[in-house]
CSV table of C-alpha atoms in Angstrom, one decimal:
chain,number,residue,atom,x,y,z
A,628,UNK,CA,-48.4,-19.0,10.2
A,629,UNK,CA,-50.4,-15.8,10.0
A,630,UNK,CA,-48.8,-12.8,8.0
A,631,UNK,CA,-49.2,-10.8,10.7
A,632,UNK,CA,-46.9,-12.7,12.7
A,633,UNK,CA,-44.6,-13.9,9.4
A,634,UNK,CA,-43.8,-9.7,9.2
A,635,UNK,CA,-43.6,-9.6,13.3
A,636,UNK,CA,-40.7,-12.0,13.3
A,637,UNK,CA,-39.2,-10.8,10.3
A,638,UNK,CA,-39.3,-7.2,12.1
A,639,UNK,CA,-38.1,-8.0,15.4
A,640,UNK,CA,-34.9,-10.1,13.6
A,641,UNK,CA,-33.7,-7.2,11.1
A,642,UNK,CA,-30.0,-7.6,12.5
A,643,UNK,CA,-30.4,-11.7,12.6
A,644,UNK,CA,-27.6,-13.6,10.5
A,645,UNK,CA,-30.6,-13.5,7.3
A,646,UNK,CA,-30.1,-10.2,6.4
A,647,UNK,CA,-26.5,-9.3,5.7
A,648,UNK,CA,-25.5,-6.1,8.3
A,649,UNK,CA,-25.7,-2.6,6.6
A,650,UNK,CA,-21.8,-1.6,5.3
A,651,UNK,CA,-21.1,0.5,7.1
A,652,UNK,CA,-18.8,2.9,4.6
A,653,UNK,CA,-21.7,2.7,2.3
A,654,UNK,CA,-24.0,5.9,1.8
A,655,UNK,CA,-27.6,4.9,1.1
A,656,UNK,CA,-30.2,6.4,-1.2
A,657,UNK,CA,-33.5,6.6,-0.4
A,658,UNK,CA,-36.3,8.6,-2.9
A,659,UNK,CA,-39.4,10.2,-1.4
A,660,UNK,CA,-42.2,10.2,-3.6
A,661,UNK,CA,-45.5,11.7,-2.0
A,662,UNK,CA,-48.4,14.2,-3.1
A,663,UNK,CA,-48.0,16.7,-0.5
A,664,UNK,CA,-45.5,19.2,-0.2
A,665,UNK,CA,-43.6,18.9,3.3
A,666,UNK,CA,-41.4,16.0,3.2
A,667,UNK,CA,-39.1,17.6,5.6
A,668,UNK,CA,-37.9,15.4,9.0
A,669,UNK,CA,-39.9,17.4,11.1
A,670,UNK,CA,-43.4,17.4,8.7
A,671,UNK,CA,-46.2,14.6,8.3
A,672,UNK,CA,-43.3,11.6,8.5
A,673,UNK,CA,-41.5,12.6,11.2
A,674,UNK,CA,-42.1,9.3,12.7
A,675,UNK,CA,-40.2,7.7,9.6
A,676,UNK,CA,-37.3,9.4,10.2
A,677,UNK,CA,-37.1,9.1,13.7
A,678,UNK,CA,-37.3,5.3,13.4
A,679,UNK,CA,-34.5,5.5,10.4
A,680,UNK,CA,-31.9,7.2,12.9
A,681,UNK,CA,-32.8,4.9,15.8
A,682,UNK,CA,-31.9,1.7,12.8
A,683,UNK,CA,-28.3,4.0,12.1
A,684,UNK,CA,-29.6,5.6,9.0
A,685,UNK,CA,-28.9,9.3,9.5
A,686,UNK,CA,-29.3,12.0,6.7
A,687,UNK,CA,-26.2,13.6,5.7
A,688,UNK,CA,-24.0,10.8,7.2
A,689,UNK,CA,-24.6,7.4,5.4
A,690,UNK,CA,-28.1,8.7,4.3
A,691,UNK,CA,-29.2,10.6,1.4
A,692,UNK,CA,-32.8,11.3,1.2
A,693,UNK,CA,-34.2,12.4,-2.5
A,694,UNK,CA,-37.5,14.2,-1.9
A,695,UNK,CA,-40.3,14.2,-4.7
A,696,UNK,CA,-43.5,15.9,-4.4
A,697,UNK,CA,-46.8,15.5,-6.9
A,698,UNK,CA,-47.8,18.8,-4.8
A,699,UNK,CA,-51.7,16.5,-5.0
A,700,UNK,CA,-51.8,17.3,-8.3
A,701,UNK,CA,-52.9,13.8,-10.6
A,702,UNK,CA,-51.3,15.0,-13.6
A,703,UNK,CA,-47.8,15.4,-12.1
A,704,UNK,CA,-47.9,11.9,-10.9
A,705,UNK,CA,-45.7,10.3,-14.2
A,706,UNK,CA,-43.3,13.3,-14.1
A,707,UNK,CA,-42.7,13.1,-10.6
A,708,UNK,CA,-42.2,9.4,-10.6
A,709,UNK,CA,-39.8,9.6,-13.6
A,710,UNK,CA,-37.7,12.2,-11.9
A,711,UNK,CA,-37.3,9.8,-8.8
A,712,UNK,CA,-36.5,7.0,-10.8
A,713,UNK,CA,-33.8,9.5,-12.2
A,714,UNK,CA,-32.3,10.0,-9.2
A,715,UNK,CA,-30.8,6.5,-8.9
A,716,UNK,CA,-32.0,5.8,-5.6
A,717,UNK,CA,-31.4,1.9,-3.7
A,718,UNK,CA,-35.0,2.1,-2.8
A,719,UNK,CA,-38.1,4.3,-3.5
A,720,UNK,CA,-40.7,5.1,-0.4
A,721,UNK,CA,-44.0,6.0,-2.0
A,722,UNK,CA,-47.1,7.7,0.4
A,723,UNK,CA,-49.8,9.9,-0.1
A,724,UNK,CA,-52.2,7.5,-2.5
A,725,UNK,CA,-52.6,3.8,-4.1
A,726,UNK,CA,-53.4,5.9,-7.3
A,727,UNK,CA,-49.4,7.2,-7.3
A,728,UNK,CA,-48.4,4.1,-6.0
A,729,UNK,CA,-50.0,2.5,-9.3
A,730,UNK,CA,-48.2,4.8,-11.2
A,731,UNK,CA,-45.0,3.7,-9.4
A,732,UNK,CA,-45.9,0.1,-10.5
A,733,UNK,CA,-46.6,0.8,-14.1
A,734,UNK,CA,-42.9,2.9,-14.3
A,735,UNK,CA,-40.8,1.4,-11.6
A,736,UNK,CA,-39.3,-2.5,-12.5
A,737,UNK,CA,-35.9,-2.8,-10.7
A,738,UNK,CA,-36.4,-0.9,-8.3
A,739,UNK,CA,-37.2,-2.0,-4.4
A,740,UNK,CA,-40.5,-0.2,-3.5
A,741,UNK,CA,-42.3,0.4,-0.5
A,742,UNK,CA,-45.4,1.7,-0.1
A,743,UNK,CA,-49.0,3.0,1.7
A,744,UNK,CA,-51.4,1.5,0.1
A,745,UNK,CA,-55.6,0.7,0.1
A,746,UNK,CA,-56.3,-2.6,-0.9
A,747,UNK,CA,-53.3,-3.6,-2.9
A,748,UNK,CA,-54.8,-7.1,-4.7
A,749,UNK,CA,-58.0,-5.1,-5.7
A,750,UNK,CA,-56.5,-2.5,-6.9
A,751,UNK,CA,-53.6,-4.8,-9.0
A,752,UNK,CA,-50.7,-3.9,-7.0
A,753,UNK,CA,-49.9,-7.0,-6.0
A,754,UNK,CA,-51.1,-10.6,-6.7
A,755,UNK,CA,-50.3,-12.2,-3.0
A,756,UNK,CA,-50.1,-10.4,0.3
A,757,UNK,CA,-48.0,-13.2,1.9
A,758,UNK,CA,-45.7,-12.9,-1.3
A,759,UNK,CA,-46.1,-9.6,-3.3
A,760,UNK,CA,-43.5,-11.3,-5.9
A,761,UNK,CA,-42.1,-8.1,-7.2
A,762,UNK,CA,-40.3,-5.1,-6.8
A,763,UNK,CA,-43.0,-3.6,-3.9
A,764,UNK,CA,-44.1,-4.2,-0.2
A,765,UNK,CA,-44.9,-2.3,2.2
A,766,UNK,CA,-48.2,-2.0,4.2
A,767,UNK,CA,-51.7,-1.9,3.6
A,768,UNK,CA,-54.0,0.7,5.8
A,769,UNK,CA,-57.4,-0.2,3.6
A,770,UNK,CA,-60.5,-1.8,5.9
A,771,UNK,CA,-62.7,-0.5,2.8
A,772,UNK,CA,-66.5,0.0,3.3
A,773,UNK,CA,-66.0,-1.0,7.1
A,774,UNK,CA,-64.0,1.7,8.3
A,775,UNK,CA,-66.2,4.3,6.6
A,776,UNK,CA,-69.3,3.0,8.0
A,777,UNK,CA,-67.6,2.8,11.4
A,778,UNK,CA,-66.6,6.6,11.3
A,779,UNK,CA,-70.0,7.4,10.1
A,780,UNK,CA,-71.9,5.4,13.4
A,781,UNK,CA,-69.9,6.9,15.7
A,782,UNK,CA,-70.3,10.1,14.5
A,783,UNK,CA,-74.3,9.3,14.1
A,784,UNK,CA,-74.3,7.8,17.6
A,785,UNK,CA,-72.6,11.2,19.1
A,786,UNK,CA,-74.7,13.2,16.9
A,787,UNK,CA,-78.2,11.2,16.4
A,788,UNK,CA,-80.4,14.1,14.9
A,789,UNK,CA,-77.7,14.5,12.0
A,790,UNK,CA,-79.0,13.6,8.8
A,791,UNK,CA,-76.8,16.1,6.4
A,792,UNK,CA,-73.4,14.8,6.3
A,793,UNK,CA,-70.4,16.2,4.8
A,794,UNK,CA,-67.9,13.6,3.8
A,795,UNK,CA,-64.5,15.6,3.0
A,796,UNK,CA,-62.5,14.6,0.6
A,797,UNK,CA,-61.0,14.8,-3.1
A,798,UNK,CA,-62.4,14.9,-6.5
A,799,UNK,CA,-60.1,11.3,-7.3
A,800,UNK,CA,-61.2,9.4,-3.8
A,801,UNK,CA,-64.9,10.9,-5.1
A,802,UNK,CA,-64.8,9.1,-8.3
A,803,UNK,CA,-63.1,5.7,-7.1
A,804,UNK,CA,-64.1,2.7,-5.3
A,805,UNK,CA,-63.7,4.8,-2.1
A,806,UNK,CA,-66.4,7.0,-3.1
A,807,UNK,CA,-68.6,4.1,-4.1
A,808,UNK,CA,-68.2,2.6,-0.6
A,809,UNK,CA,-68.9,6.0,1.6
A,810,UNK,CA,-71.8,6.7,-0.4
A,811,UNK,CA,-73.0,2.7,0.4
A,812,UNK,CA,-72.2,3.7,3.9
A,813,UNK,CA,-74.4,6.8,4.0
A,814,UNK,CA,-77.4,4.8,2.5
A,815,UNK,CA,-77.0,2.3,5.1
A,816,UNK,CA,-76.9,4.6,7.8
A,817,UNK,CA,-80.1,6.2,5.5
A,818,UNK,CA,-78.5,9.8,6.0
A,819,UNK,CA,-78.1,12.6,2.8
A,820,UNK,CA,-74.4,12.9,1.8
A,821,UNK,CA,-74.3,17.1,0.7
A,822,UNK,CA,-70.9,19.4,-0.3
A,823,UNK,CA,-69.0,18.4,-3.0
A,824,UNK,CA,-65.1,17.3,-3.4
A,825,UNK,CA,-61.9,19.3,-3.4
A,826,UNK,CA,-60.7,20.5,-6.7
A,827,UNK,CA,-57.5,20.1,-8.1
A,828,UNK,CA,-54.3,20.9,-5.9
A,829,UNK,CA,-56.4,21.7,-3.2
A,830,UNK,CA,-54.8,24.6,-0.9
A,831,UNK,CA,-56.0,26.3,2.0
A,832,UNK,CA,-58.6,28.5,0.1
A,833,UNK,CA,-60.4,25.4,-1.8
A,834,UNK,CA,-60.5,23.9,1.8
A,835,UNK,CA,-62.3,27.0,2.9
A,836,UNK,CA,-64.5,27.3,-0.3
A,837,UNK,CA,-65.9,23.3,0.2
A,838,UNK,CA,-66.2,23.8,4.2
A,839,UNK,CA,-68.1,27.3,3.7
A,840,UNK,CA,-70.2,25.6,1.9
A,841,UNK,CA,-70.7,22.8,3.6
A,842,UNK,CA,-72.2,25.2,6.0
A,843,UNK,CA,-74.0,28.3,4.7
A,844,UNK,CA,-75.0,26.3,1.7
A,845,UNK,CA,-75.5,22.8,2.3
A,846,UNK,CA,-76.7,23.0,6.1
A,847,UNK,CA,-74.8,20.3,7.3
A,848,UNK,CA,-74.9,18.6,10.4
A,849,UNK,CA,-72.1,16.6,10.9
A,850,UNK,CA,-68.7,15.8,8.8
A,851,UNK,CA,-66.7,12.5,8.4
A,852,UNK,CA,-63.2,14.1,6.8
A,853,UNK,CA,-61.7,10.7,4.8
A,854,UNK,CA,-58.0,9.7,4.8
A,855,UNK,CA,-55.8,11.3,3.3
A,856,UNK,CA,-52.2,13.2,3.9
A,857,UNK,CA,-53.1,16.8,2.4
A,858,UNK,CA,-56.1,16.8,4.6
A,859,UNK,CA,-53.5,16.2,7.5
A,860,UNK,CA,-52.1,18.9,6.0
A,861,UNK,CA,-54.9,21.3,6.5
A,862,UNK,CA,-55.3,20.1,9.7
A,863,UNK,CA,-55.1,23.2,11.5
A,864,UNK,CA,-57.6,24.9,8.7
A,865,UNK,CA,-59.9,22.7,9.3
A,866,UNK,CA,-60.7,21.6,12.9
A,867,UNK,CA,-60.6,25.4,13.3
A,868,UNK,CA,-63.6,25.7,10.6
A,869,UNK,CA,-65.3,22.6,12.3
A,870,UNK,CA,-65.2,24.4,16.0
A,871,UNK,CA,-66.1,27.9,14.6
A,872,UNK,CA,-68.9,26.8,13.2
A,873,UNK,CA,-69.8,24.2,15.5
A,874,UNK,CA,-69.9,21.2,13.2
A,875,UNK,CA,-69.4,17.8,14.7
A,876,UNK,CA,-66.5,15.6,12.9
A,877,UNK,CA,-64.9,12.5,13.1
A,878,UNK,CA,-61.5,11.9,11.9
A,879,UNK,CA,-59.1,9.6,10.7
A,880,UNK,CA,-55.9,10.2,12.5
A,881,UNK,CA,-55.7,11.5,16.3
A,882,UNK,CA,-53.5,14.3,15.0
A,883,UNK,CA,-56.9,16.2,14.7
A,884,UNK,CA,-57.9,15.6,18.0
A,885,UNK,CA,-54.7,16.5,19.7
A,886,UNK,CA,-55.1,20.0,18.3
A,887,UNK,CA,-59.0,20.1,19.1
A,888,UNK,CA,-60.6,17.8,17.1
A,889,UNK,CA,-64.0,16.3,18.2
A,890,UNK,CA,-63.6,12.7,17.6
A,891,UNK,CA,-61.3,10.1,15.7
A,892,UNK,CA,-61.5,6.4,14.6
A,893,UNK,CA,-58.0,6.0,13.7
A,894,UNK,CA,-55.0,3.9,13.2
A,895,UNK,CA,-51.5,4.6,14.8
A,896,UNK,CA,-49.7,6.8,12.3
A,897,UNK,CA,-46.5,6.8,14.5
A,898,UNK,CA,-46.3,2.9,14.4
A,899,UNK,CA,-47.1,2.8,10.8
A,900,UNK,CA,-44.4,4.8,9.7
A,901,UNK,CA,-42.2,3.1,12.0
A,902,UNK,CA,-42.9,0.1,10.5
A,903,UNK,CA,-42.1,1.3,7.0
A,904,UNK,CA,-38.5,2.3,7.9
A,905,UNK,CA,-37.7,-1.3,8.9
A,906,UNK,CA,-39.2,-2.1,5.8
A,907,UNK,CA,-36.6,0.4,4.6
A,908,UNK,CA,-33.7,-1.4,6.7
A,909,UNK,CA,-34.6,-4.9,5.8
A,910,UNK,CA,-34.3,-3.9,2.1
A,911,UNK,CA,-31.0,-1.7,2.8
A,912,UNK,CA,-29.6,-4.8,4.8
A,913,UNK,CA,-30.7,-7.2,1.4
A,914,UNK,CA,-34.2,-8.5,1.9
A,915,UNK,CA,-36.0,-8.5,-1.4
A,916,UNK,CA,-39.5,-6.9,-1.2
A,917,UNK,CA,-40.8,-10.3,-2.5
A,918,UNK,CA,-39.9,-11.8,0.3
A,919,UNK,CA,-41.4,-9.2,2.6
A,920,UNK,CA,-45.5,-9.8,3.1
A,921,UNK,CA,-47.5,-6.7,3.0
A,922,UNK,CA,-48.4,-5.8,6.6
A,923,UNK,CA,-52.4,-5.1,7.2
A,924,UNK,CA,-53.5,-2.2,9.8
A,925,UNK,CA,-56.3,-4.0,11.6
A,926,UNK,CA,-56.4,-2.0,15.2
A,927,UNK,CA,-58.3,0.8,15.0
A,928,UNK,CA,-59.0,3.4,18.5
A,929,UNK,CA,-61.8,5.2,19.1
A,930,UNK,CA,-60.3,8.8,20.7
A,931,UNK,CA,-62.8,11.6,21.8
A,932,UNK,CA,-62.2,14.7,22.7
A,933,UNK,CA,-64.8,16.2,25.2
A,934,UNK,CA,-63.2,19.3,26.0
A,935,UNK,CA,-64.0,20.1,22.0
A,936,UNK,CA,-67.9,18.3,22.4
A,937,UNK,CA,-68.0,21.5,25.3
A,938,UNK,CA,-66.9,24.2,22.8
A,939,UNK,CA,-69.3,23.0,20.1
A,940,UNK,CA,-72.1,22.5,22.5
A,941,UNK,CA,-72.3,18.9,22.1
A,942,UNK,CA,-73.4,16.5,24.7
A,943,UNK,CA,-71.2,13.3,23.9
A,944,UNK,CA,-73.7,10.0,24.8
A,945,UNK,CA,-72.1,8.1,28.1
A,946,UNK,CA,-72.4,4.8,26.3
A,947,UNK,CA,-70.2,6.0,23.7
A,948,UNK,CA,-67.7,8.0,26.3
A,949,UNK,CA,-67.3,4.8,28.2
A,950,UNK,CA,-66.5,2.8,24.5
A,951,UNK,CA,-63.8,4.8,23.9
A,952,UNK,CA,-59.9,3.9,23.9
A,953,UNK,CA,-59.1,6.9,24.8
A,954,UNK,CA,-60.6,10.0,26.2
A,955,UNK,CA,-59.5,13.5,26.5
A,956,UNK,CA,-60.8,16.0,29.1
């Protein structure tokens, strides 16, 4: 049996006789631990706690919901782990980046864990997907070198006289095996990656600073803006840079093309972080991460956007119109 469908079965029966029903007098504590700020219901994992109350988890009733925040700054990674582990929850949900995640690992041992991760055997996570055989699950969102090189030909094919691409994204994914890949991808596509990564706890003004220059300096011609949650953050700041100055992008999430966004190659955030709150049940209700196989994102939709391609002046290829999932007019 595939993994894929192992997890599907094990999702669709999380109130079967195998998992013992939630007590229901019993007040449950689940940690937060992510890099960006807004962990609030209504921020970047709504969807997470929307899917929580549909299971009967609801905040302030039989849910308490301990929120810790790195603020995407590297050296508050230990602290901010320590202080979750602190809090005595029942389970930690870790999101934002593998690299806290590995922290988690090195600090948590008892603990139930479930996480967003890359590739979680390459990067020592875990040892099996099928069976992680510790203390963490959760689901794996990594299609390495592939994805990146994806991103980059569609945006190539919409944009085929580009040559200076912008690749947006932090001074750690820069520096790790994420960097190594998009630079392999810009060689095989034999364009010039220019700009430089965001430093530090990157805010709304170091957004501006490396977009600015991206453009004035750098002359680029197109931008891929790489995953990451404080870039959803800065959503707003930066498909408004792209569209002022008229830069053709491709993103990772359709949140940027919903508020004007030119294209994205992007996996379903909604379902994802569905998906981890039954991981969240299934562990409330007694499974043992162990025993829970590390789901892997495989569908990816192609979304464009071609009331943006007409504010940029862009003429979108048919070929590429008529590949798409999903179209906006």
């Amino acid at each position: 049996m595939r993994r894929r469908d192992l997890l599907a079965g094990l999702l669709a029966t999380t109130t079967a006789s195998a998992l013992r029903a939630a007590e229901s007098n019993k007040v449950y504590r689940l940690a937060i631990v992510s890099t960006v700020a807004d962990l609030s219901e209504s921020g970047l994992y709504k969807p997470l706690f929307v899917e929580l109350r549909r299971l009967g988890y609801v905040e302030g009733e039989n849910l308490v919901v301990l929120r810790f925040s790195a603020r995407e700054d590297t050296s508050r990674y230990d602290t901010t782990v320590r202080d979750a582990v602190s809090s005595s929850p029942d389970l930690i949900f870790v999101t934002g980046t593998s690299h806290l995640l590995l922290r988690v690992k090195a600090l948590v041992r008892s603990i139930p864990v479930v996480g967003g991760m890359n590739d979680p055997v390459a990067l020592g996570i875990v040892s099996n997907l099928a069976r992680p055989e510790g203390n963490i699950t959760g689901i794996s969102v990594d299609a390495g070198i592939e994805i990146l090189g994806k991103r980059l030909g569609i945006l190539l094919e919409a944009v085929p006289t580009a040559s200076r691409v912008g690749f947006l994204c932090t001074e750690a994914f820069w520096n790790s095996a994420g960097g190594d890949a998009m630079r392999a991808a810009a060689r095989n596509f034999s364009v010039k990656i220019v700009g430089s990564p965001l430093q530090g706890a990157a805010q709304e003004a170091e957004y501006l600073r490396v977009l600015d220059d991206l453009l004035q300096r750098e002359h680029a011609d197109g931008m891929l803006v790489t995953d990451g949650p404080q870039h959803l953050a800065h959503r707003d700041v930066i498909v408004d840079f792209a569209e002022r100055g008229r830069l053709p992008a491709i993103y990772p999430y359709r949140e940027y093309v919903e508020i004007g966004g030119l294209m994205a190659y992007a996996i379903d955030r909604q379902k994802l972080y569905r998906q981890h709150a039954h991981y969240v049940d299934m562990i409330f209700k007694g499974a043992k991460p162990s025993e829970l196989p590390i789901y892997q994102v495989d569908k990816y939709t192609a979304i464009i956007n071609l009331k943006a391609a007409r504010t940029q002046g862009i003429t979108i290829p048919a070929s590429l119109v008529l590949r798409a999932d999903e179209v906006i007019e």
